[in-house]
mmCIF file of C-alpha atoms and ligand atoms in Angstrom:
data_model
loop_
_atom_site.group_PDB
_atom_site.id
_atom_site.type_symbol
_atom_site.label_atom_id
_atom_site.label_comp_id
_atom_site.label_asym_id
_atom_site.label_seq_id
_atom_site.Cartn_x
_atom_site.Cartn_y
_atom_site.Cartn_z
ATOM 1 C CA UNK A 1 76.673 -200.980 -3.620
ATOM 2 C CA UNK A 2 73.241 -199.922 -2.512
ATOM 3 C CA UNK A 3 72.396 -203.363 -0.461
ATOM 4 C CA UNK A 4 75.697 -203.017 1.463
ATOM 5 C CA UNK A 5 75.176 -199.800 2.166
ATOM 6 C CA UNK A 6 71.776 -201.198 3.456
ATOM 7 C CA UNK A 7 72.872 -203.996 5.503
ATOM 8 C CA UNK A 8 76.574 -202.728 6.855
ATOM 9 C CA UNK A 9 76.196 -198.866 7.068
ATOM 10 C CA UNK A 10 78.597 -198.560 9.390
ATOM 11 C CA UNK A 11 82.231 -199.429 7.994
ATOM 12 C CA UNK A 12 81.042 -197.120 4.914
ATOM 13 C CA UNK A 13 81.597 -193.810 7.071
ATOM 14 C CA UNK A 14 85.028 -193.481 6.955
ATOM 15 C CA UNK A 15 84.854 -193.832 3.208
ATOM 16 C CA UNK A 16 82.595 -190.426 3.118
ATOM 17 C CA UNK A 17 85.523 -188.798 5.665
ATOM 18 C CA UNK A 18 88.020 -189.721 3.252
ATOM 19 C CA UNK A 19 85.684 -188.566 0.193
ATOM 20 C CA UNK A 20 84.788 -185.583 1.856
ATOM 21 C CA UNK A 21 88.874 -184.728 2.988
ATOM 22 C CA UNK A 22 89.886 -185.608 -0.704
ATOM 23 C CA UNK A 23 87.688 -182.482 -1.915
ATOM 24 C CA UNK A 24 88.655 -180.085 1.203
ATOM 25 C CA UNK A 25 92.819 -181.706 0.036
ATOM 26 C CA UNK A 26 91.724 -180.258 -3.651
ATOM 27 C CA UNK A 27 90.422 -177.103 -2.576
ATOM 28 C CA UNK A 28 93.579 -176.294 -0.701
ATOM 29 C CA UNK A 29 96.014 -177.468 -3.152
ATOM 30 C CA UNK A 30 93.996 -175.457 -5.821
ATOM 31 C CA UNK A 31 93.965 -172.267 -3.827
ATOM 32 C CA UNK A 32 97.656 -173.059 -2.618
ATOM 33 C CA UNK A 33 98.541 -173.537 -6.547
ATOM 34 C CA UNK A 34 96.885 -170.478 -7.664
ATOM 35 C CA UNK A 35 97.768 -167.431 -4.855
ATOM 36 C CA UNK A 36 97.350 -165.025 -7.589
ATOM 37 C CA UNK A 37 93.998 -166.770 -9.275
ATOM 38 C CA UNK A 38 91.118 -164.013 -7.118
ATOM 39 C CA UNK A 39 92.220 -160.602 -5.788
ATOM 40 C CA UNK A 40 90.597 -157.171 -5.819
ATOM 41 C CA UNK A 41 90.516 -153.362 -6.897
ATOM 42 C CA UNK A 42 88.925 -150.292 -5.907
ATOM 43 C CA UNK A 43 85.538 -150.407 -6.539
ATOM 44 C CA UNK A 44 84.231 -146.684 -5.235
ATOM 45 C CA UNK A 45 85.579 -144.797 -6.642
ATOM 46 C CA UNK A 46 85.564 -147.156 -9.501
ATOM 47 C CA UNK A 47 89.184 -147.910 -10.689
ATOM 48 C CA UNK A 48 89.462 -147.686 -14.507
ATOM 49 C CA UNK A 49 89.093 -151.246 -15.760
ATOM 50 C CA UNK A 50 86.411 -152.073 -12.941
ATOM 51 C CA UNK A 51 84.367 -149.615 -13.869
ATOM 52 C CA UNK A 52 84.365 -149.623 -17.665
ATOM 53 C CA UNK A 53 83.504 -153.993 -16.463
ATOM 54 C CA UNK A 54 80.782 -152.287 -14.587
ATOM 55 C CA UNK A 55 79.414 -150.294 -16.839
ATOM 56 C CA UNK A 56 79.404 -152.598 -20.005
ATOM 57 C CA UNK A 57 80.695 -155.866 -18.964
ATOM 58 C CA UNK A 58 76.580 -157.131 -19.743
ATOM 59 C CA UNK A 59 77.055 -155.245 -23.155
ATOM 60 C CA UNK A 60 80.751 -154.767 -23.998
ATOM 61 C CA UNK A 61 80.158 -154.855 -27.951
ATOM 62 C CA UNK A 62 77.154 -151.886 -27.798
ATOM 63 C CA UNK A 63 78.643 -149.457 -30.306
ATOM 64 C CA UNK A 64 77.560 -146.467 -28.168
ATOM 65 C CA UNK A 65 79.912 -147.399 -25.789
ATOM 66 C CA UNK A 66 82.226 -145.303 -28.568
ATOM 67 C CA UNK A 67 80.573 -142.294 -27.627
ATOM 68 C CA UNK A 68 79.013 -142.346 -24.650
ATOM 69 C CA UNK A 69 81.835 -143.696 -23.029
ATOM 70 C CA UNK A 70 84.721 -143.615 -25.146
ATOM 71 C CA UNK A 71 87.886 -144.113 -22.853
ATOM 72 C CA UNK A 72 86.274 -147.585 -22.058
ATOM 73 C CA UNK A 73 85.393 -148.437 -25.663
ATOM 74 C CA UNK A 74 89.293 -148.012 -26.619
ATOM 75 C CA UNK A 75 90.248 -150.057 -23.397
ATOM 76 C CA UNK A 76 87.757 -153.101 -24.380
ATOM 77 C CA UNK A 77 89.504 -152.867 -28.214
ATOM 78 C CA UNK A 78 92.145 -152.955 -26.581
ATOM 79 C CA UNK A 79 92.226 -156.089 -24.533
ATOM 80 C CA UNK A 80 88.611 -157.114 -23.553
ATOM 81 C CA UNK A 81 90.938 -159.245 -20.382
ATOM 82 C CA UNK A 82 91.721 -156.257 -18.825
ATOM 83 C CA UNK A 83 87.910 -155.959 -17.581
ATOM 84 C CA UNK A 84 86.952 -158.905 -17.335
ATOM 85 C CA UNK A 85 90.052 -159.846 -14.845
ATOM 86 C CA UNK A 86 89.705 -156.227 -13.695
ATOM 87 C CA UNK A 87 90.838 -157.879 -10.021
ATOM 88 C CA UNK A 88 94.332 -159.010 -11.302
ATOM 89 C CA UNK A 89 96.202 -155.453 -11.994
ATOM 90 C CA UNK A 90 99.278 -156.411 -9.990
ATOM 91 C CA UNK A 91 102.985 -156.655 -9.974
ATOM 92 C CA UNK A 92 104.942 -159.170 -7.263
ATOM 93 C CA UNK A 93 108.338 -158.648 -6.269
ATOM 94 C CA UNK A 94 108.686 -154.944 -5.992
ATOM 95 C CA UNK A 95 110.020 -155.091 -2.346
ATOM 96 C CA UNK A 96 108.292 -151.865 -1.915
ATOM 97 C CA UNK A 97 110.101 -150.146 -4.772
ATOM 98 C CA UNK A 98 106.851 -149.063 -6.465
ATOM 99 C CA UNK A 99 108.721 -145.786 -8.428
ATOM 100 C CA UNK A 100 111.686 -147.834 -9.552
ATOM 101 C CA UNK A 101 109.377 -150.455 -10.508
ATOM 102 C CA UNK A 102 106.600 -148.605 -12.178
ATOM 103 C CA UNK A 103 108.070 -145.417 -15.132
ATOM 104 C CA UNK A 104 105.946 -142.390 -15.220
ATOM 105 C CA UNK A 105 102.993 -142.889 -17.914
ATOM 106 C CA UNK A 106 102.203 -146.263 -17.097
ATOM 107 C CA UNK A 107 100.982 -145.630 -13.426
ATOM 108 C CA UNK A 108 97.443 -147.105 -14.078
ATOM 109 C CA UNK A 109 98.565 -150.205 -16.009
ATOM 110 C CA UNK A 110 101.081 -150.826 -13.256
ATOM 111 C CA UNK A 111 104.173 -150.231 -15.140
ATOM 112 C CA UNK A 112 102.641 -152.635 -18.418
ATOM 113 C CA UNK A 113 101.964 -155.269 -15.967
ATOM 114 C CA UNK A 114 100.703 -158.580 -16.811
ATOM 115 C CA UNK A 115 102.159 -158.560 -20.509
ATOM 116 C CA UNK A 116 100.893 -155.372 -21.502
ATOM 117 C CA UNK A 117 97.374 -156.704 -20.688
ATOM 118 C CA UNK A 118 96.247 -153.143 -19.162
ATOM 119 C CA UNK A 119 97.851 -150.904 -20.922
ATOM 120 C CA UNK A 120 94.890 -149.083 -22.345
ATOM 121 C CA UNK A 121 94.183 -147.958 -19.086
ATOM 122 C CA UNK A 122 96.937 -145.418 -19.488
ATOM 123 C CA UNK A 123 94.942 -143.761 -22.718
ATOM 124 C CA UNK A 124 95.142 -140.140 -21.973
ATOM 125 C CA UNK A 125 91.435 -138.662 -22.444
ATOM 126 C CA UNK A 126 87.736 -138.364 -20.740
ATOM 127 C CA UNK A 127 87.715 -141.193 -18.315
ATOM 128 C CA UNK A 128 84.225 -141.399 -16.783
ATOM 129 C CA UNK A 129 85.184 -139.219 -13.447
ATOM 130 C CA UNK A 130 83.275 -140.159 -9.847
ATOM 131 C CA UNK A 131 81.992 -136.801 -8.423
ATOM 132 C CA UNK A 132 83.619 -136.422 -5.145
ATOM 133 C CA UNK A 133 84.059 -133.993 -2.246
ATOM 134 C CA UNK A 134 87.743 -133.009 -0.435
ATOM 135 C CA UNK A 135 87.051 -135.540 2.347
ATOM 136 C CA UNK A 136 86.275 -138.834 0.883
ATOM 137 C CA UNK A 137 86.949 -142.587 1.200
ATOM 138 C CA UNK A 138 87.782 -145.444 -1.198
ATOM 139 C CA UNK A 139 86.327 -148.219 -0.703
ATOM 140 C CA UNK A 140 89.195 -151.815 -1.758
ATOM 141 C CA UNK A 141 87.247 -155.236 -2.470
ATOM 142 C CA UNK A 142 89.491 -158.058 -1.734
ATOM 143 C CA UNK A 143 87.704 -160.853 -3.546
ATOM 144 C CA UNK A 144 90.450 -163.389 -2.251
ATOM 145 C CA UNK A 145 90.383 -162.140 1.384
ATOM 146 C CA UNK A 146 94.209 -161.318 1.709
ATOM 147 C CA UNK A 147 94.503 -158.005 3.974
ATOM 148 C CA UNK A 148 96.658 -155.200 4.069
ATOM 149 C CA UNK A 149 99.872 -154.866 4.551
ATOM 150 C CA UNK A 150 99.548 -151.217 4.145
ATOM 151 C CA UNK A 151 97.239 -148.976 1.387
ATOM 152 C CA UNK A 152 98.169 -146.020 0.122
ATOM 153 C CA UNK A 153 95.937 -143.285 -1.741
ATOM 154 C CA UNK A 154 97.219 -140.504 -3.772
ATOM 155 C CA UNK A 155 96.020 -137.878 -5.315
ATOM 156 C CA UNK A 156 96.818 -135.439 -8.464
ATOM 157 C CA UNK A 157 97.833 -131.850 -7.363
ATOM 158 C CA UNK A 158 95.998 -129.247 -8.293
ATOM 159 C CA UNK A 159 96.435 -128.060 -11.988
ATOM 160 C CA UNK A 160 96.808 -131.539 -12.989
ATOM 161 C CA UNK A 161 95.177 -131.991 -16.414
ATOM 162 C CA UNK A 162 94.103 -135.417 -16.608
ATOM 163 C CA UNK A 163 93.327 -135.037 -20.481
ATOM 164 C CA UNK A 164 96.535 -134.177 -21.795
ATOM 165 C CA UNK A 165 99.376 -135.266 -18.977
ATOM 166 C CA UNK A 166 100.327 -138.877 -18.540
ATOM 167 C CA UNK A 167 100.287 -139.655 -14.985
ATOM 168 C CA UNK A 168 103.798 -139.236 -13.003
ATOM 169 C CA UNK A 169 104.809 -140.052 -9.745
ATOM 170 C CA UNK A 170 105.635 -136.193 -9.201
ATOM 171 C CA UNK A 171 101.870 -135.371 -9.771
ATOM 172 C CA UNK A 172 100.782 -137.422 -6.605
ATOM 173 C CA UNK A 173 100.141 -136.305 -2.930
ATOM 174 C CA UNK A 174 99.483 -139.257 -0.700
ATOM 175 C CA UNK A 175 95.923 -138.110 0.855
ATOM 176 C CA UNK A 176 95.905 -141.623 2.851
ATOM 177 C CA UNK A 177 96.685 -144.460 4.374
ATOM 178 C CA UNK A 178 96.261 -147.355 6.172
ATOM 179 C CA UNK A 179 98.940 -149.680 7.601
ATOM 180 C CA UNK A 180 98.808 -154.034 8.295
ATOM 181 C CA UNK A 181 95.157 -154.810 8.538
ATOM 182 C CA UNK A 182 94.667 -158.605 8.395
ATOM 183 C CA UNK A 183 91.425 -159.568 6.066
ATOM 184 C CA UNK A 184 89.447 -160.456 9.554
ATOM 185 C CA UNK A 185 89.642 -156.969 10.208
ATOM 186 C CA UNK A 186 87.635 -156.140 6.919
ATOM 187 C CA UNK A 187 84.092 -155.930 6.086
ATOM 188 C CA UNK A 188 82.577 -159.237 4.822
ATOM 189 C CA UNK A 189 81.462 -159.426 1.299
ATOM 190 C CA UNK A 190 79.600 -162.211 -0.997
ATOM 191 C CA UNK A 191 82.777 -162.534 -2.456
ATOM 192 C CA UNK A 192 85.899 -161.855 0.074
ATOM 193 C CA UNK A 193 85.976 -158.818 1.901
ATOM 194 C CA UNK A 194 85.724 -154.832 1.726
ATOM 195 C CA UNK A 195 87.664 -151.860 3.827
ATOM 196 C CA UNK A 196 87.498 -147.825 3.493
ATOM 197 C CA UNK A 197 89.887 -145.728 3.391
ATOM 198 C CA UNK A 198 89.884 -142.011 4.017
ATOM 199 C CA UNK A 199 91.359 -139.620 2.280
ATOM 200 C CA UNK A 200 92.080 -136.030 2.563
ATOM 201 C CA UNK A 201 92.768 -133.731 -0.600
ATOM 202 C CA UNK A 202 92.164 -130.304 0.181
ATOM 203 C CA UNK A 203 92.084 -127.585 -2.684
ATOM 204 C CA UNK A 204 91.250 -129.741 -4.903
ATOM 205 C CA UNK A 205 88.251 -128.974 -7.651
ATOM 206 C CA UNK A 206 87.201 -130.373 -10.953
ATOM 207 C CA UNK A 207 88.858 -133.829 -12.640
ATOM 208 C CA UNK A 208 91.902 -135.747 -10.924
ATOM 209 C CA UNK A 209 92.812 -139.308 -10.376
ATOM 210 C CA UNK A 210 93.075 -141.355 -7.648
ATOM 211 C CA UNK A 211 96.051 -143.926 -7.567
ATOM 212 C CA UNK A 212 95.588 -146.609 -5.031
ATOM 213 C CA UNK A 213 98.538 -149.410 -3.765
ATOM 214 C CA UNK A 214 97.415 -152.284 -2.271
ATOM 215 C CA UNK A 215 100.241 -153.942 -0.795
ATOM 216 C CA UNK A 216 98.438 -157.469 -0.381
ATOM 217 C CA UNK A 217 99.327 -159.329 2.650
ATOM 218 C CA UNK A 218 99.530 -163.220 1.392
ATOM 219 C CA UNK A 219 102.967 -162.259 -0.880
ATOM 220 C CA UNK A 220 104.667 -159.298 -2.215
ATOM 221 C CA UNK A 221 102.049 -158.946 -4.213
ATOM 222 C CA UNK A 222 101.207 -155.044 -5.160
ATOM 223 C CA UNK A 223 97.907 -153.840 -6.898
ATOM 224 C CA UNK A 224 97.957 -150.212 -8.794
ATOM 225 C CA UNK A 225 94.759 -148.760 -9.496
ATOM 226 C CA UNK A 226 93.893 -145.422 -10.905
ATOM 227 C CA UNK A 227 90.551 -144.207 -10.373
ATOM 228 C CA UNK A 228 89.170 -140.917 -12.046
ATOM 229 C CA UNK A 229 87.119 -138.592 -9.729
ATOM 230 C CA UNK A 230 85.847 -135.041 -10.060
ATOM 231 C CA UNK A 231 86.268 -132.900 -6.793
ATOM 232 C CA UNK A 232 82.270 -130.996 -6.687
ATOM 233 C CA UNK A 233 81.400 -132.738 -9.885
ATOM 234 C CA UNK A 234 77.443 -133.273 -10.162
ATOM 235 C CA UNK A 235 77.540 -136.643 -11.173
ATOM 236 C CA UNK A 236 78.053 -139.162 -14.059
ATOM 237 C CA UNK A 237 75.176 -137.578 -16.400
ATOM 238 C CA UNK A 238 77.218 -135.156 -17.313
ATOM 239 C CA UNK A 239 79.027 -135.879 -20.554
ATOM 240 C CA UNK A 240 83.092 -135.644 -21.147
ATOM 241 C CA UNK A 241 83.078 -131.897 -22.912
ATOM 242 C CA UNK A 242 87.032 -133.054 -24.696
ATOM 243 C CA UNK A 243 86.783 -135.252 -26.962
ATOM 244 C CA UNK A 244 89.617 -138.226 -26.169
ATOM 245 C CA UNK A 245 92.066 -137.969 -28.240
ATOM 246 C CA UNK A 246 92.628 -141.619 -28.374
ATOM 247 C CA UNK A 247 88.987 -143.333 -28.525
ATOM 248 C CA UNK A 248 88.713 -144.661 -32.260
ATOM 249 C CA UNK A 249 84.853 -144.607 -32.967
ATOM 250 C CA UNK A 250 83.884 -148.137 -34.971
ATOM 251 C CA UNK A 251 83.673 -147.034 -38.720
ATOM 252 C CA UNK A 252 81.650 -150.376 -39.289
ATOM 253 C CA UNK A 253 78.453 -151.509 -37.415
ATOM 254 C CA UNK A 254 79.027 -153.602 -34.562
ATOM 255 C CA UNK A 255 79.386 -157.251 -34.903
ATOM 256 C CA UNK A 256 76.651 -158.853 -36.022
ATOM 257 C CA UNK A 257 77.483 -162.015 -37.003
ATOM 258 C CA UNK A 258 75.879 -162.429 -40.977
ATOM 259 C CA UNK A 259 74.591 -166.387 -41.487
ATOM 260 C CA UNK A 260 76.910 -168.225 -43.583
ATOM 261 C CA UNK A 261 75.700 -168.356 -47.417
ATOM 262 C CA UNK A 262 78.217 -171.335 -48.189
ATOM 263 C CA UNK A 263 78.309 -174.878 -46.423
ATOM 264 C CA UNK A 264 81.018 -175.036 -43.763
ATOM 265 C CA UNK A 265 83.859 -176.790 -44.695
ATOM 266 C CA UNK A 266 85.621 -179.175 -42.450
ATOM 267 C CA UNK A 267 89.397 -179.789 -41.626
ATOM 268 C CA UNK A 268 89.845 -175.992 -42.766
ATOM 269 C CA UNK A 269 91.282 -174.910 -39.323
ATOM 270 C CA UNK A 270 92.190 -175.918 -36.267
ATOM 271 C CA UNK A 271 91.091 -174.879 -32.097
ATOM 272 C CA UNK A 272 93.578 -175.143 -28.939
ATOM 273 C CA UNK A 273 91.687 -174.949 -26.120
ATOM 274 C CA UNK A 274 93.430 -174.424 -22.517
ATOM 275 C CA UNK A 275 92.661 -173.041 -19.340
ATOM 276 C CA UNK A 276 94.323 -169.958 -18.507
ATOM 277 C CA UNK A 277 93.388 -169.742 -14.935
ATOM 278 C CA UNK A 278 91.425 -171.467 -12.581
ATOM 279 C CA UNK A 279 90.234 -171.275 -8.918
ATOM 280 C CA UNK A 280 88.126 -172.673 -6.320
ATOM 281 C CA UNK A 281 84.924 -172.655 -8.284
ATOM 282 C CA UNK A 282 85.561 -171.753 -11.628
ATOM 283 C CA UNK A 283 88.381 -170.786 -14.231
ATOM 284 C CA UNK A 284 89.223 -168.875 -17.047
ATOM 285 C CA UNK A 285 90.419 -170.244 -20.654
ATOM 286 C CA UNK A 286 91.079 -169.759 -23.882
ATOM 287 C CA UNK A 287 90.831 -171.235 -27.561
ATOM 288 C CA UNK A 288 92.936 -170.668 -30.068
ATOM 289 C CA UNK A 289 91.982 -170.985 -33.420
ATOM 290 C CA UNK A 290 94.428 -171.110 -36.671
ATOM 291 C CA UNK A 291 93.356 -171.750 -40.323
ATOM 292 C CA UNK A 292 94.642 -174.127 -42.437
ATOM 293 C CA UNK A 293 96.214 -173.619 -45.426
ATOM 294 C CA UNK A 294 93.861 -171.518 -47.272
ATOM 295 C CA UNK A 295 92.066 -168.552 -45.883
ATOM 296 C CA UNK A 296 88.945 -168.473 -44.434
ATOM 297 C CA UNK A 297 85.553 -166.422 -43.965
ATOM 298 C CA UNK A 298 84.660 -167.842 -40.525
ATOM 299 C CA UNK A 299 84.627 -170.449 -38.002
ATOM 300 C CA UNK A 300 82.827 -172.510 -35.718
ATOM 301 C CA UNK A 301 84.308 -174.445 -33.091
ATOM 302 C CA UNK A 302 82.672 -177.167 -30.664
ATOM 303 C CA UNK A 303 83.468 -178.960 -27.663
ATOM 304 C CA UNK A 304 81.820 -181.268 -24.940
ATOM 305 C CA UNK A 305 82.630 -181.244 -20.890
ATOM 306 C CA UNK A 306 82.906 -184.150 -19.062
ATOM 307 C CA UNK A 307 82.821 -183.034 -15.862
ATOM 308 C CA UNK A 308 79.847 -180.171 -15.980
ATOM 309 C CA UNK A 309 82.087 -176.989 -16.569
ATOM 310 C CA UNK A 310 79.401 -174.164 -17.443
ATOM 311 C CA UNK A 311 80.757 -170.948 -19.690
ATOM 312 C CA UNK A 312 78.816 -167.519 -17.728
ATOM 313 C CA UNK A 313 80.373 -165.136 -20.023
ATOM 314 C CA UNK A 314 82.931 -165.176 -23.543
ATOM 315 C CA UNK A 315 84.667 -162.165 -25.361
ATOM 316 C CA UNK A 316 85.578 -162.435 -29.178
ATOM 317 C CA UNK A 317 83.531 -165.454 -29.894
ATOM 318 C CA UNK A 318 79.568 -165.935 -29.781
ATOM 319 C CA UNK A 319 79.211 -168.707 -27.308
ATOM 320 C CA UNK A 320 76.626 -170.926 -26.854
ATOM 321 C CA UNK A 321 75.703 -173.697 -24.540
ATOM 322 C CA UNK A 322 73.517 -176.859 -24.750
ATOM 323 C CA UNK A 323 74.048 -179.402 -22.074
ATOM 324 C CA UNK A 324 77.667 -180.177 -21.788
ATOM 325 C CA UNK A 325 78.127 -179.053 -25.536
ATOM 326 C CA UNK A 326 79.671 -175.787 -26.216
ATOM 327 C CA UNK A 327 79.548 -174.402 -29.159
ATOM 328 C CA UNK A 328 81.926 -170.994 -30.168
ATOM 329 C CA UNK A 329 81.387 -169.144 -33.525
ATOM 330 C CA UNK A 330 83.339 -165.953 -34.643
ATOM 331 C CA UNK A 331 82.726 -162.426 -34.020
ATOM 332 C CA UNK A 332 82.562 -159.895 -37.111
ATOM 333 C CA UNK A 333 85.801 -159.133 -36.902
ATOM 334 C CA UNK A 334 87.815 -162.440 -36.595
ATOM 335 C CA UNK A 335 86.086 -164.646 -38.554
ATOM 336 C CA UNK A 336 88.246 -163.956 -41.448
ATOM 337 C CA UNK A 337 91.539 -165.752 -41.490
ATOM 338 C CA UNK A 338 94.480 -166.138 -43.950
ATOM 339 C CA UNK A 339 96.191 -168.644 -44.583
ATOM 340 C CA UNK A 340 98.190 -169.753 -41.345
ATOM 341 C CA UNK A 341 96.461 -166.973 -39.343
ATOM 342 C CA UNK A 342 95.191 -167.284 -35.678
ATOM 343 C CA UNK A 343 92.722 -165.561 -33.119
ATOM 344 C CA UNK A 344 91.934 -166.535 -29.825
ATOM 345 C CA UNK A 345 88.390 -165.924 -27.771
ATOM 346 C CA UNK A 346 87.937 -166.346 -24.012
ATOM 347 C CA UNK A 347 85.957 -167.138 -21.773
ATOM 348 C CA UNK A 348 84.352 -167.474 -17.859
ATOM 349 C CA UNK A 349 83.143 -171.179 -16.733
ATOM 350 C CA UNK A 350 81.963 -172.354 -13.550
ATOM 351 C CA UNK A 351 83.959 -176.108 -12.709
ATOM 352 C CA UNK A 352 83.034 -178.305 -9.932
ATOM 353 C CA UNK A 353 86.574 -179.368 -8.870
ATOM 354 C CA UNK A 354 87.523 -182.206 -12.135
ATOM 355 C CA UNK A 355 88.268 -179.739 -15.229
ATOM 356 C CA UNK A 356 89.110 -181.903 -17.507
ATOM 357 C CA UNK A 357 90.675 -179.993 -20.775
ATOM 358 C CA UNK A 358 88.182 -181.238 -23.973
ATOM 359 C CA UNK A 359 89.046 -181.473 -27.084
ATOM 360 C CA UNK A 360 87.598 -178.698 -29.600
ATOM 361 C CA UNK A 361 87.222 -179.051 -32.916
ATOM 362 C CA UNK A 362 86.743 -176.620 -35.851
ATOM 363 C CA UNK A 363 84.726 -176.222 -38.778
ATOM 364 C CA UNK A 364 85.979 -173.184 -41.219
ATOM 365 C CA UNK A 365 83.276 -170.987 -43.297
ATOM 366 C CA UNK A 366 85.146 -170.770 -46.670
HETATM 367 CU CU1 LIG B 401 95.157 -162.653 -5.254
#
């Protein structure tokens, strides 16, 4: 190839127009195939789930989490997904119908949205709370650049009590609004774009929430978000003074993975590996792993990429990474499996357009 490319140069263009088209053709059917893949939340004040990503997505399994941030710590036992895709709290078809669509008490998961996925974020308790004056402004990062067709912020009345009343539509007083604003009228960000809102919510003192709807402008896509503010609060060093009544402190030490005494056996369990969701860049996936027919006290599973997929971040597995070689071992608390039983861990990987699915395979501690 080299010496024609030497000697006749010339009829080997078109071949890099049509190389370079196929990958712009991929991008575009990728990003046409996954509208929902990349989208956004309210990240000041910090919605729920982005913040508790925020604050311990680097360190999810510390055990002080438990106390020192305890309405997070039951949201990560909860479903560890509902950080780390703490963009994709969204319903799609409501036609506007956000009340009918959405029963009081499940405001901030969205009405149970995505298969229950954020349903911890309705936990009644000390949510870390933003301080905040009477005149403020939220600020929406749309990671996938879709606009506006309209956002709407509410706020609690006053006499709300946060701890100890599950959010209602009745307890809401829209303090703002903005209608269709295309993403090109946004602020750009490394990653999609950025707007403020302003919001008015006079009378207001001490904790309340802040429910955000971003009606997204590529569908009828709708995003719920419930952030937790406190109206001339002095800031985020001062501790919850209730107790939630939902956060279950760890009664064991955090995972910490003991070394195997006995051999690994092989052919003891099984992996299913698939990619959950992918976009321009990267995708999420998941392995599944089931034991055989007798029960087991751990498990390692392997796999190699072909096409240089890199994992940036896992939740209920230890993952490691040597070349194109992946290896996944349990966490303390799902390495033991009965007979039959399953548990899945997840994960974050870059891709550089091929993602070819590998094939994983397992090795059981017994
Ligand atoms: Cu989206």
């Amino acid at each position: 190839m080299s010496p024609l490319l030497r000697s006749r140069p010339a009829p080997l263009a078109p071949a890099w127009l049509l190389a370079i088209g196929a990958v712009v053709a991929l991008l575009l059917t990728t990003a046409l195939a996954n509208p929902a893949s990349a989208h956004g939340s309210v990240v000041d004040p910090a919605s729920r789930n982005y913040g508790c990503w925020q604050r311990w997505g680097s360190d999810f399994q510390n055990p002080n989490m438990a106390t020192q941030d305890p309405m997070c710590w039951q949201a990560w036992q909860a479903d560890p997904n509902a950080m780390w895709n703490w963009n994709g709290l969204f319903r799609e078809g409501v036609a506007g119908n956000h009340q009918a669509a959405i029963p009081d008490g499940q405001l901030c998961s969205g009405g149970r949205s995505n298969s229950g996925r954020y349903n911890a974020l309705d936990a009644l308790g000390a949510w870390r709370a933003a301080p905040t004056t009477n005149n403020f402004r939220i600020k929406f990062l749309d990671q996938a650049s879709h606009g506006a067709d309209y956002i709407r912020v509410y706020v609690t009345k006053q006499g709300f009590n946060a701890l100890t009343k599950p959010l209602a539509w009745s307890d809401l007083e829209l303090a703002g609004q903005i209608g269709n604003t295309p993403a090109s009228q946004w602020t750009p960000e490394s990653q999609g774009v950025s707007i403020q809102v302003p919001a008015s919510a006079p009378g207001r003192s001490g904790r309340h929430i802040v429910y955000t709807i971003w009606q997204a402008s590529h569908l009828d896509q709708s995003y719920y978000l419930c952030s937790d503010v406190d109206f001339g609060g002095t800031g985020p060093s001062t501790p919850p003074t209730t107790p939630p009544p939902t956060a279950a402190p760890p009664t064991t030490p955090p995972p910490t993975a003991a070394p195997p005494t006995t051999p690994p056996a092989a052919g003891r369990c099984t992996a299913t590996y698939r990619v959950t969701t992918s976009w321009s860049g990267g995708f999420q996936g998941e392995v599944e792993v089931t034991a055989g027919s007798s029960a087991i006290r751990g498990w390692t599973v392997n796999w190699t990429y072909a096409n240089g997929q890199r994992i940036s971040s896992s939740w209920g597995a230890t993952v490691t990474s040597s070349g194109s070689t992946v290896t996944a071992r349990n966490v303390d608390y799902n390495g033991a499996l009965a007979p039959g039983a399953k548990t899945t861990f997840g994960f974050l990987a870059s891709s550089t357009g091929t993602n070819t699915a590998p094939t994983p395979t397992c090795t059981a501690t017994v």
